[in-house]
PDB file of C-alpha atoms in Angstrom:
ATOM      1  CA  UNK A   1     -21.301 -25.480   3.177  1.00  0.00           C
ATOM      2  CA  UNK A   2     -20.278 -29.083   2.460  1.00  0.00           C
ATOM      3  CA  UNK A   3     -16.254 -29.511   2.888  1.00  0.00           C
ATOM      4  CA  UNK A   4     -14.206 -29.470  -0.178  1.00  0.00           C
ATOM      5  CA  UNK A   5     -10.980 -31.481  -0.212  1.00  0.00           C
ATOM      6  CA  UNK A   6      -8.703 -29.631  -2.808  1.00  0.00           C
ATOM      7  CA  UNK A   7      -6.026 -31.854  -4.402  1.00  0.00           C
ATOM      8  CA  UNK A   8      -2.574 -30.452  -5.035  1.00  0.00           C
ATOM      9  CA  UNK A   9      -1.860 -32.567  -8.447  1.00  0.00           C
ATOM     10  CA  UNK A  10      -5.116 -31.497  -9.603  1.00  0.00           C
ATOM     11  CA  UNK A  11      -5.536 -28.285  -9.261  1.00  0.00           C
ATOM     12  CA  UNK A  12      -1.860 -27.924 -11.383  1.00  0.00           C
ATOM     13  CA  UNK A  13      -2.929 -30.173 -13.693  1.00  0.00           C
ATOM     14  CA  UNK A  14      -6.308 -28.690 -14.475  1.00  0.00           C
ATOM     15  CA  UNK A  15      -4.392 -24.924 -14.562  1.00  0.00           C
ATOM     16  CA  UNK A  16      -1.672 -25.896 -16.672  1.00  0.00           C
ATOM     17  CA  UNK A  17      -3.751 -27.987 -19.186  1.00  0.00           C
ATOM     18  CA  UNK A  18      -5.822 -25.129 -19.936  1.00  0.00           C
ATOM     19  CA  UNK A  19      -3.468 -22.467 -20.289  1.00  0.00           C
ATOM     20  CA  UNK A  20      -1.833 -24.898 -22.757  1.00  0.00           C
ATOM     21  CA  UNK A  21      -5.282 -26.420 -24.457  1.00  0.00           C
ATOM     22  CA  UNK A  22      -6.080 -22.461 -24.706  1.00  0.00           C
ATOM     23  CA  UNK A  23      -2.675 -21.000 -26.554  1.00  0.00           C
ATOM     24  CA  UNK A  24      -4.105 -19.276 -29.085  1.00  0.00           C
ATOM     25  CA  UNK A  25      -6.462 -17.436 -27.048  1.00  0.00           C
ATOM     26  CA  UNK A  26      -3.677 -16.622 -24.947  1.00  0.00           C
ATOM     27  CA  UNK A  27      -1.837 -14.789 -27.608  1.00  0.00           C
ATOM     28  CA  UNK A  28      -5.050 -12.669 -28.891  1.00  0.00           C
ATOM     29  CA  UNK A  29      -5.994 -11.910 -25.010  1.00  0.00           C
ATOM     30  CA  UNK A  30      -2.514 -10.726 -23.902  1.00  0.00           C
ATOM     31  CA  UNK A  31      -1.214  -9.064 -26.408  1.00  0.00           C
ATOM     32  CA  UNK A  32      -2.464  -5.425 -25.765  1.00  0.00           C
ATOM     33  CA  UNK A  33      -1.298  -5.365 -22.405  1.00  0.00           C
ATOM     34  CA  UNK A  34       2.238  -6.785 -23.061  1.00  0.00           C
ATOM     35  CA  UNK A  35       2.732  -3.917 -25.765  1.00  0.00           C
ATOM     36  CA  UNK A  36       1.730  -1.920 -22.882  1.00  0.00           C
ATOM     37  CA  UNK A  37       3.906  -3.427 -20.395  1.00  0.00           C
ATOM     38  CA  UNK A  38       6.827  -3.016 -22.627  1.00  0.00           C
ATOM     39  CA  UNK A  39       6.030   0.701 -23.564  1.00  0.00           C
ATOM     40  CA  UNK A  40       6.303   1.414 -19.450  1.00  0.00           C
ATOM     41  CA  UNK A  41       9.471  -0.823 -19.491  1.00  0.00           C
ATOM     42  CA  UNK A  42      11.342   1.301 -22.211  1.00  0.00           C
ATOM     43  CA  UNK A  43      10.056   4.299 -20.576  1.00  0.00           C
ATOM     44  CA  UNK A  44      11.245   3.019 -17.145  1.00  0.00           C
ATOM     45  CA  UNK A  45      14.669   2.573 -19.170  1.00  0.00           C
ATOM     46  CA  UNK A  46      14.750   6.032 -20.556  1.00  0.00           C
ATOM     47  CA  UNK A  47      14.643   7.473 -16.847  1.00  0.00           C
ATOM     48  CA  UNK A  48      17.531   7.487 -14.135  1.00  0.00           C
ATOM     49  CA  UNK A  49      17.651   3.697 -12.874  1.00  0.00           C
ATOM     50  CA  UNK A  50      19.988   5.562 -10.104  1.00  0.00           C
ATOM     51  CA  UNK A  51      16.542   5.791  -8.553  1.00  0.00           C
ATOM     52  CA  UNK A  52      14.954   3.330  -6.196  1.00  0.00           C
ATOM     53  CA  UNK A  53      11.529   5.954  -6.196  1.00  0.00           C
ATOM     54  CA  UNK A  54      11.424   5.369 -10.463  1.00  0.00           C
ATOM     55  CA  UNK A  55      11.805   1.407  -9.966  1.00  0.00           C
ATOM     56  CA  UNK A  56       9.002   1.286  -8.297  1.00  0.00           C
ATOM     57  CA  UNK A  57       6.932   3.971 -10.094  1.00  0.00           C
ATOM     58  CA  UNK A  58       7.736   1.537 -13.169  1.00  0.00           C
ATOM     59  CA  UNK A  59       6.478  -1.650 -11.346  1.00  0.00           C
ATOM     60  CA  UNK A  60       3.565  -0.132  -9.844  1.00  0.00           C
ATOM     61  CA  UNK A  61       2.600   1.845 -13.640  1.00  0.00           C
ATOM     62  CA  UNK A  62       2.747  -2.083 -14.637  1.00  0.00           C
ATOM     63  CA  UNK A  63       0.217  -3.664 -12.667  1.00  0.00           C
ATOM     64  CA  UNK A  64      -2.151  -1.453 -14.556  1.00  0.00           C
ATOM     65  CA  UNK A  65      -1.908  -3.562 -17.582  1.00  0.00           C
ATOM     66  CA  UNK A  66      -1.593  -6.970 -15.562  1.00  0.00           C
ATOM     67  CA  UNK A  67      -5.095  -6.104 -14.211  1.00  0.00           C
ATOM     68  CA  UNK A  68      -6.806  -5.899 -17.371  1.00  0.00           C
ATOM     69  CA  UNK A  69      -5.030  -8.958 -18.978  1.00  0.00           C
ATOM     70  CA  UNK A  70      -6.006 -11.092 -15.365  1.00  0.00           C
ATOM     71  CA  UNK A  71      -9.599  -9.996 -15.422  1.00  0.00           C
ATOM     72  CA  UNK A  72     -10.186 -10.849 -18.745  1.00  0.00           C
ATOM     73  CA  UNK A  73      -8.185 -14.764 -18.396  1.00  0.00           C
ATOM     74  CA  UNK A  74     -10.082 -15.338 -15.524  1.00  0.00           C
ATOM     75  CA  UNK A  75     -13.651 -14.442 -17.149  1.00  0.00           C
ATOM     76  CA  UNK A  76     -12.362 -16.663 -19.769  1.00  0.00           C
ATOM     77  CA  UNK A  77     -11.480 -19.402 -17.199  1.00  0.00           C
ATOM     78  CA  UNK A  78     -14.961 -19.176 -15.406  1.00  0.00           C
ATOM     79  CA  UNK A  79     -17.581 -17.951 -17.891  1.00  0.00           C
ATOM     80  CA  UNK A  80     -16.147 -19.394 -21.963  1.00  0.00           C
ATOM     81  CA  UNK A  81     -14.446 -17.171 -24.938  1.00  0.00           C
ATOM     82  CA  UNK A  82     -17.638 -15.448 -25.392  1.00  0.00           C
ATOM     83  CA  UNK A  83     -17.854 -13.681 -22.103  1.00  0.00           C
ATOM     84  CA  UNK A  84     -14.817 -11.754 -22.082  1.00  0.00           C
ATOM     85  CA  UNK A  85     -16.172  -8.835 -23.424  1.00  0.00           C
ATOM     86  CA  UNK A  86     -13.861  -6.203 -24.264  1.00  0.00           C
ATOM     87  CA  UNK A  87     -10.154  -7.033 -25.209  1.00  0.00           C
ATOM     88  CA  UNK A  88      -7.953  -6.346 -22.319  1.00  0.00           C
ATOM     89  CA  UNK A  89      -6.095  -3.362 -23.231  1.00  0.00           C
ATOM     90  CA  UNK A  90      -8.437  -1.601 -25.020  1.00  0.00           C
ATOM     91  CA  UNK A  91     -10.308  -0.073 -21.790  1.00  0.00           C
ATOM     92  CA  UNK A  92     -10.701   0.792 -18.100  1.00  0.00           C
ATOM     93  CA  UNK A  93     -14.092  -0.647 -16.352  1.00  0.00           C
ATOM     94  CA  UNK A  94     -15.502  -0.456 -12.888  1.00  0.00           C
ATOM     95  CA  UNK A  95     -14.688  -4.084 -12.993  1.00  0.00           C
ATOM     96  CA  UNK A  96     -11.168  -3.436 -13.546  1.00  0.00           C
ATOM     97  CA  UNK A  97     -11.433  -1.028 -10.498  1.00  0.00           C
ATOM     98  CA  UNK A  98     -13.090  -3.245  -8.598  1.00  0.00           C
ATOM     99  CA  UNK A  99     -10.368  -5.969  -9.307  1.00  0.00           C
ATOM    100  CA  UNK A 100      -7.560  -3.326  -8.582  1.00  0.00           C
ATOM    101  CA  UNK A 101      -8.913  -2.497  -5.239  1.00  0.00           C
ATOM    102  CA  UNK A 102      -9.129  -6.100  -3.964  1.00  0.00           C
ATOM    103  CA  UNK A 103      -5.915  -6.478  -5.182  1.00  0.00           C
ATOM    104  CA  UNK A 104      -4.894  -3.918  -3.453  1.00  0.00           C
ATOM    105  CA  UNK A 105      -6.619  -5.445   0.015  1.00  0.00           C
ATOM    106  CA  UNK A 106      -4.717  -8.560  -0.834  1.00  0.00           C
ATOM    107  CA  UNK A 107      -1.724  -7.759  -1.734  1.00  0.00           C
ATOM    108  CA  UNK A 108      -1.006  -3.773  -0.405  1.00  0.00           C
ATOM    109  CA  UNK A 109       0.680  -4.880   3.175  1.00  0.00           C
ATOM    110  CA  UNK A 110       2.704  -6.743   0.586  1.00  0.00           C
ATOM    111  CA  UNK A 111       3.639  -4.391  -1.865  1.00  0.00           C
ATOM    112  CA  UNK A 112       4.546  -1.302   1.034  1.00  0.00           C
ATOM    113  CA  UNK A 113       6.915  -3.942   2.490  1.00  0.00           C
ATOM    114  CA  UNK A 114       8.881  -4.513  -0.806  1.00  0.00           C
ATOM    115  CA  UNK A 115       9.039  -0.765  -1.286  1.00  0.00           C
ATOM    116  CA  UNK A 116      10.067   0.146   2.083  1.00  0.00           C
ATOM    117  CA  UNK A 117      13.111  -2.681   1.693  1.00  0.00           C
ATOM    118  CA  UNK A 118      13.975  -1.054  -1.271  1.00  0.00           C
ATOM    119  CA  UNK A 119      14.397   2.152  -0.285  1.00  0.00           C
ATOM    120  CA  UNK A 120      16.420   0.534   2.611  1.00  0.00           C
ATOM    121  CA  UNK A 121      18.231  -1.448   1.078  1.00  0.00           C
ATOM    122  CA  UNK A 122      19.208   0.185  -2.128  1.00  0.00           C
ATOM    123  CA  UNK A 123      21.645  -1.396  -4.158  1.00  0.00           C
ATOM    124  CA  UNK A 124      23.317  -4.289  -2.640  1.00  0.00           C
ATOM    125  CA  UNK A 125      27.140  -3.846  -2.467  1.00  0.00           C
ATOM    126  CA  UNK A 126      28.387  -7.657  -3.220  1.00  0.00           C
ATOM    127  CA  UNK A 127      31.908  -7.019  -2.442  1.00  0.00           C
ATOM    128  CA  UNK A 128      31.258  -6.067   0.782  1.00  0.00           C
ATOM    129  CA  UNK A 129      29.930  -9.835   1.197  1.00  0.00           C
ATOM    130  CA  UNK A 130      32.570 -11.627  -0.481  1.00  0.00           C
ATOM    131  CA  UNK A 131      35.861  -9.749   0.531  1.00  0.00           C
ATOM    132  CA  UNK A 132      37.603 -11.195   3.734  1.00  0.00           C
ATOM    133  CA  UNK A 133      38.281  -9.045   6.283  1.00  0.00           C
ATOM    134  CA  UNK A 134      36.838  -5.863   4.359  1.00  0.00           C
ATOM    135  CA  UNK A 135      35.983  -3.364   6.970  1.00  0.00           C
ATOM    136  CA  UNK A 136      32.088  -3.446   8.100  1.00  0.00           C
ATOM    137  CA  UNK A 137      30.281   0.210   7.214  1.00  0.00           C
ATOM    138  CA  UNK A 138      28.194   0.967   9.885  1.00  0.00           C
ATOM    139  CA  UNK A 139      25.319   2.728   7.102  1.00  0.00           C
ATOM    140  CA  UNK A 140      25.245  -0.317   5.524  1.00  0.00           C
ATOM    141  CA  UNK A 141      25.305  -2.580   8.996  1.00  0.00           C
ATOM    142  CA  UNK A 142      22.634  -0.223   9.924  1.00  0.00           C
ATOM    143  CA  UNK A 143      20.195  -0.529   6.482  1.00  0.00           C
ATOM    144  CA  UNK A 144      20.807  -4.534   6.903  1.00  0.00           C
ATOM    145  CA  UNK A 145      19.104  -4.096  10.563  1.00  0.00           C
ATOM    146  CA  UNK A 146      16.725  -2.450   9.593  1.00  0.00           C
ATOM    147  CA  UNK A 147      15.755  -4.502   6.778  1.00  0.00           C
ATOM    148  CA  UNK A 148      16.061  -7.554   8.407  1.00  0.00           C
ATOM    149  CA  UNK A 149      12.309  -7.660   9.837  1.00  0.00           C
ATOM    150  CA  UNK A 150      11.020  -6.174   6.931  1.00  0.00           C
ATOM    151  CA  UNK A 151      12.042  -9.184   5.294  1.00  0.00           C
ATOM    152  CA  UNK A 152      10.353 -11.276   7.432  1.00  0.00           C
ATOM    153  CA  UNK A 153       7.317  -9.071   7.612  1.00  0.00           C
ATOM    154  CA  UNK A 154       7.313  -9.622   3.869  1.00  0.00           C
ATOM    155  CA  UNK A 155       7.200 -13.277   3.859  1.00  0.00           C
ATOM    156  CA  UNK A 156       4.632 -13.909   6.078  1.00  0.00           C
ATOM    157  CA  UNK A 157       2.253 -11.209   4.336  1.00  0.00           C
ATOM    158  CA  UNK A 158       3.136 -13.187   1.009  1.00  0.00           C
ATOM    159  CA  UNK A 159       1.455 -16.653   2.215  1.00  0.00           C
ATOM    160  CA  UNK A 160      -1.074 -14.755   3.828  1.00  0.00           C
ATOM    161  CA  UNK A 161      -2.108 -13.093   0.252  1.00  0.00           C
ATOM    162  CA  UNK A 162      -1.353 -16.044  -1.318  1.00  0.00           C
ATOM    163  CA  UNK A 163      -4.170 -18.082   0.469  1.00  0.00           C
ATOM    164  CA  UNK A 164      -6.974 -15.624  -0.174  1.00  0.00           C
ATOM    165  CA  UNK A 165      -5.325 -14.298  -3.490  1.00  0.00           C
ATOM    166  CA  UNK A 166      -7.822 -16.693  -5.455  1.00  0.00           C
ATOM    167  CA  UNK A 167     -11.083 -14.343  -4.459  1.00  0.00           C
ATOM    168  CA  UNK A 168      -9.509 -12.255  -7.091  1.00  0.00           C
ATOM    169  CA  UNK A 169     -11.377 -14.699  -9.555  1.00  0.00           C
ATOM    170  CA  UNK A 170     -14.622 -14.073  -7.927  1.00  0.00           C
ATOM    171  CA  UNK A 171     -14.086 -10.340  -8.920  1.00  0.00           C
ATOM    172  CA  UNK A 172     -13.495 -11.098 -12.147  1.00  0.00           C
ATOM    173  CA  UNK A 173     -16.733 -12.170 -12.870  1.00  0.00           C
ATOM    174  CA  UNK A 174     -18.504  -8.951 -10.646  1.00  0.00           C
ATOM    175  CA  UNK A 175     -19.463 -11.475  -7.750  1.00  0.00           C
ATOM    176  CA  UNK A 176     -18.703  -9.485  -4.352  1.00  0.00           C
ATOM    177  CA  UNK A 177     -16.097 -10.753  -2.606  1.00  0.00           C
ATOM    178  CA  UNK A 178     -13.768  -9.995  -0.147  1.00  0.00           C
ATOM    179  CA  UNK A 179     -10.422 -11.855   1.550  1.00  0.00           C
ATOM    180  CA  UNK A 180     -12.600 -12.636   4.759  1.00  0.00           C
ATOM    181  CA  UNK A 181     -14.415 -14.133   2.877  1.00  0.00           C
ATOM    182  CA  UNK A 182     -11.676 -16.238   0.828  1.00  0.00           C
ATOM    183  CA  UNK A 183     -10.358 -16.949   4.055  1.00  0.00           C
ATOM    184  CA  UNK A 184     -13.236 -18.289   5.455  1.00  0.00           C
ATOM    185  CA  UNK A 185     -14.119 -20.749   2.296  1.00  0.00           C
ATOM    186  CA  UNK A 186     -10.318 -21.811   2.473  1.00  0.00           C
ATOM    187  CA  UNK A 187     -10.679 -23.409   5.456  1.00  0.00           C
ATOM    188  CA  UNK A 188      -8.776 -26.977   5.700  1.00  0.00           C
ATOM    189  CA  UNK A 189      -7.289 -26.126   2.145  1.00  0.00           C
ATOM    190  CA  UNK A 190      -4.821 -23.135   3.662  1.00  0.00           C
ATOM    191  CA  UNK A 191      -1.675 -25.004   2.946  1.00  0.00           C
ATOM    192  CA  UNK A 192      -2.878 -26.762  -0.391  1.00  0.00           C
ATOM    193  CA  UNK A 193      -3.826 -23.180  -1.739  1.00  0.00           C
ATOM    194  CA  UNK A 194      -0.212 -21.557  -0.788  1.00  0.00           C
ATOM    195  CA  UNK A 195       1.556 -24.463  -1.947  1.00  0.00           C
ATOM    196  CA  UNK A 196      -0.095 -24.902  -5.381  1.00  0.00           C
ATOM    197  CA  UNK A 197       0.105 -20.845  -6.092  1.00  0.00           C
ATOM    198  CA  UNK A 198       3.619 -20.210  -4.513  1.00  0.00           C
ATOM    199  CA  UNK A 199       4.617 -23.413  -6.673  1.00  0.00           C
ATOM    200  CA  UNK A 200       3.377 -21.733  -9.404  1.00  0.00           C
ATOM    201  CA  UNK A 201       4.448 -18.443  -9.561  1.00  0.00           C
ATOM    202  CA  UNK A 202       8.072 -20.041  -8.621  1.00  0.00           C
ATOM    203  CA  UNK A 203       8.038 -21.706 -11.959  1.00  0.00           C
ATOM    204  CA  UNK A 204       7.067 -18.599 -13.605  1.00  0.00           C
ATOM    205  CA  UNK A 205       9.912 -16.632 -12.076  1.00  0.00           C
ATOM    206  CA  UNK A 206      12.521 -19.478 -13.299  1.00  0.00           C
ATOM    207  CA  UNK A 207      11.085 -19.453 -16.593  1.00  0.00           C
ATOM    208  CA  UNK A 208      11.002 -15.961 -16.378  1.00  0.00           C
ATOM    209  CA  UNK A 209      14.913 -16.132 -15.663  1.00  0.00           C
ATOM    210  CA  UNK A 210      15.782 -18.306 -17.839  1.00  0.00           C
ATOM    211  CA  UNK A 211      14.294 -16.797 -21.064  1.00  0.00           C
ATOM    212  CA  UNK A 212      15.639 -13.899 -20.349  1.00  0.00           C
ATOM    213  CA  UNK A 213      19.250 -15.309 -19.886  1.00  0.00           C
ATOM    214  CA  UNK A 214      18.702 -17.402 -23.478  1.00  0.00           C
ATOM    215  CA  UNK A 215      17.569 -14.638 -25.158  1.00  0.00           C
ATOM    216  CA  UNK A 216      20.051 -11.752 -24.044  1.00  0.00           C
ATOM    217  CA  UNK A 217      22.703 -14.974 -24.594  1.00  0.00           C
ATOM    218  CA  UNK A 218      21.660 -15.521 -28.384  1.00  0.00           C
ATOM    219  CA  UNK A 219      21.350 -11.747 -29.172  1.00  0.00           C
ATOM    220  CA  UNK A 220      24.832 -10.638 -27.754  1.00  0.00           C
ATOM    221  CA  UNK A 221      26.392 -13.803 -28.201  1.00  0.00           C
ATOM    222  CA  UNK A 222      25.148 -15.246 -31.770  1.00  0.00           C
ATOM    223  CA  UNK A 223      23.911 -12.192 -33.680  1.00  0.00           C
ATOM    224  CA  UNK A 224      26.494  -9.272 -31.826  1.00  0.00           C
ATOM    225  CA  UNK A 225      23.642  -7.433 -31.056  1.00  0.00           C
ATOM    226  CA  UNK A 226      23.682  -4.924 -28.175  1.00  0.00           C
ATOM    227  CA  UNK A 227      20.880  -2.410 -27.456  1.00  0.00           C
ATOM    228  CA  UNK A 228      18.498  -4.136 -29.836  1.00  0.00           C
ATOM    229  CA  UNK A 229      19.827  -7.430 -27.692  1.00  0.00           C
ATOM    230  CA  UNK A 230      18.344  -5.598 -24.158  1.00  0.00           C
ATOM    231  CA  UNK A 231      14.954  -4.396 -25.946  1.00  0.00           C
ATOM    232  CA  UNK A 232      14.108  -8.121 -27.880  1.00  0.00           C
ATOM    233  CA  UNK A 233      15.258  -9.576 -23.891  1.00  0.00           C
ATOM    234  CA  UNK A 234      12.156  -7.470 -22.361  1.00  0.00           C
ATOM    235  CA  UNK A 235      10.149  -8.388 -24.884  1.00  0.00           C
ATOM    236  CA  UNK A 236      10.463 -11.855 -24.397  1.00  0.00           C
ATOM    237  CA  UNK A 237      11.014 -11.775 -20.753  1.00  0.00           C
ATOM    238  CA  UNK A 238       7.644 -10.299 -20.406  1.00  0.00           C
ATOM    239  CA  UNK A 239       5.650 -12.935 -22.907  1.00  0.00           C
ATOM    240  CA  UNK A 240       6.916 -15.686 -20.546  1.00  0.00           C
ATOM    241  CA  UNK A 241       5.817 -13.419 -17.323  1.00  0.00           C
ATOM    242  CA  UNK A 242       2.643 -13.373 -18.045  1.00  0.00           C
ATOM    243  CA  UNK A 243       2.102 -16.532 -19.627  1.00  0.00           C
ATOM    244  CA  UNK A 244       3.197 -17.093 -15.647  1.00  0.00           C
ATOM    245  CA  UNK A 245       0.237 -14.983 -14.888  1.00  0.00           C
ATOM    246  CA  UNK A 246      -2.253 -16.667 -16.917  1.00  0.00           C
ATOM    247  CA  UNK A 247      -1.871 -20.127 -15.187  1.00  0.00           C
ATOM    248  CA  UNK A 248      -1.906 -18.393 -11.976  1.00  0.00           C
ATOM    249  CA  UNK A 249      -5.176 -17.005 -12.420  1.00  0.00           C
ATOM    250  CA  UNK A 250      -6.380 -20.029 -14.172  1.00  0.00           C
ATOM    251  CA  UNK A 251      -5.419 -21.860 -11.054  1.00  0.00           C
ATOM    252  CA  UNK A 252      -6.907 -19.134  -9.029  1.00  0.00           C
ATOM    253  CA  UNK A 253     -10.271 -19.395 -10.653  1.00  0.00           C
ATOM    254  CA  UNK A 254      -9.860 -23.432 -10.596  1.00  0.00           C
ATOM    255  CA  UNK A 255      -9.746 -22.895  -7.210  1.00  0.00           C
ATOM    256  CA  UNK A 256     -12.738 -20.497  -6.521  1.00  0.00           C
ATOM    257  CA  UNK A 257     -15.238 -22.584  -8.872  1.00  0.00           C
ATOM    258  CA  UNK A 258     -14.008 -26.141  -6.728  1.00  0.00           C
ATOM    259  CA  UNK A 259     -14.482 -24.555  -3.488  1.00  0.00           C
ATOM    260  CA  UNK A 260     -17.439 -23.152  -3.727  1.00  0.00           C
ATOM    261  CA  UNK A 261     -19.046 -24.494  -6.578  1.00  0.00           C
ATOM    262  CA  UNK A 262     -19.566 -21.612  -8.287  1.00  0.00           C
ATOM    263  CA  UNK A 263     -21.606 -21.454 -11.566  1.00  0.00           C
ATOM    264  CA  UNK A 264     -23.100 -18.043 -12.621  1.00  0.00           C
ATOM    265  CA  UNK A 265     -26.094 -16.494 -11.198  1.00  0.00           C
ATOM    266  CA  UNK A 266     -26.270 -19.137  -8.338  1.00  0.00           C
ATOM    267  CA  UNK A 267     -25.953 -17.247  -4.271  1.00  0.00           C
ATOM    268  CA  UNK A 268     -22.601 -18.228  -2.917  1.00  0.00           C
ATOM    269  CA  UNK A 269     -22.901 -21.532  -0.642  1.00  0.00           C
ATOM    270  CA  UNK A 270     -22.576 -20.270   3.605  1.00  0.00           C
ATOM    271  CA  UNK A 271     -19.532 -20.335   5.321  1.00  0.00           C
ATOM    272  CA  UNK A 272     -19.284 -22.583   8.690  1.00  0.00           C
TER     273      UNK A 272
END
């Protein structure tokens, strides 16, 4: 296949513009699974937060609606308003399997690595790293050790799923695919692929942050509200997440229709 040059400015530009130029579509095609993501949230809440084991049951209940809300943005993305079918939310395909699975290839190394420092880790004690001269406890000396590769393990299996994340668009709209295979039509754009999507998701996490800091600082602060203050936070906290997600996977799919060309029904160019 000929060699594509992918260009850092434009791939963000192209992703950004059209999660922008596309808003309103935004708001119809997400809002099913962010009622659903804040159902598992207040459920998550209602159960002992004592435990590492529910945290993660919550996160992992959550990519459930995440799936259907990417797969239908990125069908969007590739193949117009018209081709999205069913409104994420509303049902659970083979597609939606099939998207969950290669996830789960891409991502899975990932995702045991966060759970396992987790459950090693637990809850950080901060006083223990700010006090001079406090005593060192050996359990926690111990978790730190053994957490300390897991760490690293972590970050290099997040830039390796980050460069063949974008395959995930190819799923999206049923074409086979698989991360050898994103891996192999990467080639020469590794670094331009993790930079623009790390980039990305980076800014989604600080706007993440920061929403939810405004918004828990207005309730409490301006209005005295408390509980309703922590429920009105998620709810806003998770809008801005996955408007996060949608240019992600618009970038994702920017990048599997540049690389290879794609437009629908045509075979997939050969890999060198």
């Amino acid at each position: 296949m000929p060699v594509v040059k992918l260009s850092f400015s434009a791939l963000l530009a192209e992703s950004f513009g059209f999660f922008f130029a596309n808003i309103r579509l935004f708001f119809h095609l997400v809002t099913i699974p962010w009622i659903v993501s804040l159902a598992i949230r207040l459920l998550g809440s209602a159960l002992s937060q004592e435990s590492m084991v529910a945290v993660l049951v919550e996160k992992a209940l959550d990519v459930v609606p995440t799936v259907m809300f990417m797969v239908g943005w990125q069908r969007l993305v590739l193949l117009g308003p018209n081709r999205v079918e069913r409104l994420p939310g509303l049902g659970w395909t083979p597609r939606e399997t099939a998207y969950l699975v290669h996830l789960l290839k891409i991502g899975g190394i990932t995702f045991v690595l966060i759970a396992a420092f987790v459950l090693t880790m637990g809850t950080m004690d901060y006083g223990q790293l700010t006090t001079p001269g406090a005593p060192i406890d050996p359990a926690l000396a111990q978790r730190q050790a053994l957490a300390a590769p897991l760490g690293a393990g972590f970050m290099v299996s997040v830039l390796l799923a980050l460069r063949v994340s974008y395959g995930l668009a190819a799923t999206a709209v049923d074409v086979p695919f698989s991360p050898r295979q994103s891996w192999a039509y990467g080639r020469g754009n590794g670094w331009t692929i993790i930079g623009t999507l790390f980039l990305t998701f980076f800014v989604s996490a600080i706007a993440t942050a920061l929403a939810t800091l405004v918004t828990l600082g207005l309730m409490r602060g301006a209005l005295g509200a408390q509980e309703a203050a922590v429920v009105v936070t998620w709810t806003v906290a998770l809008l801005v997440s996955y408007a996060g997600a949608a240019v992600a996977a618009t970038l994702q799919a920017v990048i599997f229709r540049t690389l290879l060309g794609w437009r629908e029904g045509a075979a997939l160019p050969a890999t060198t």
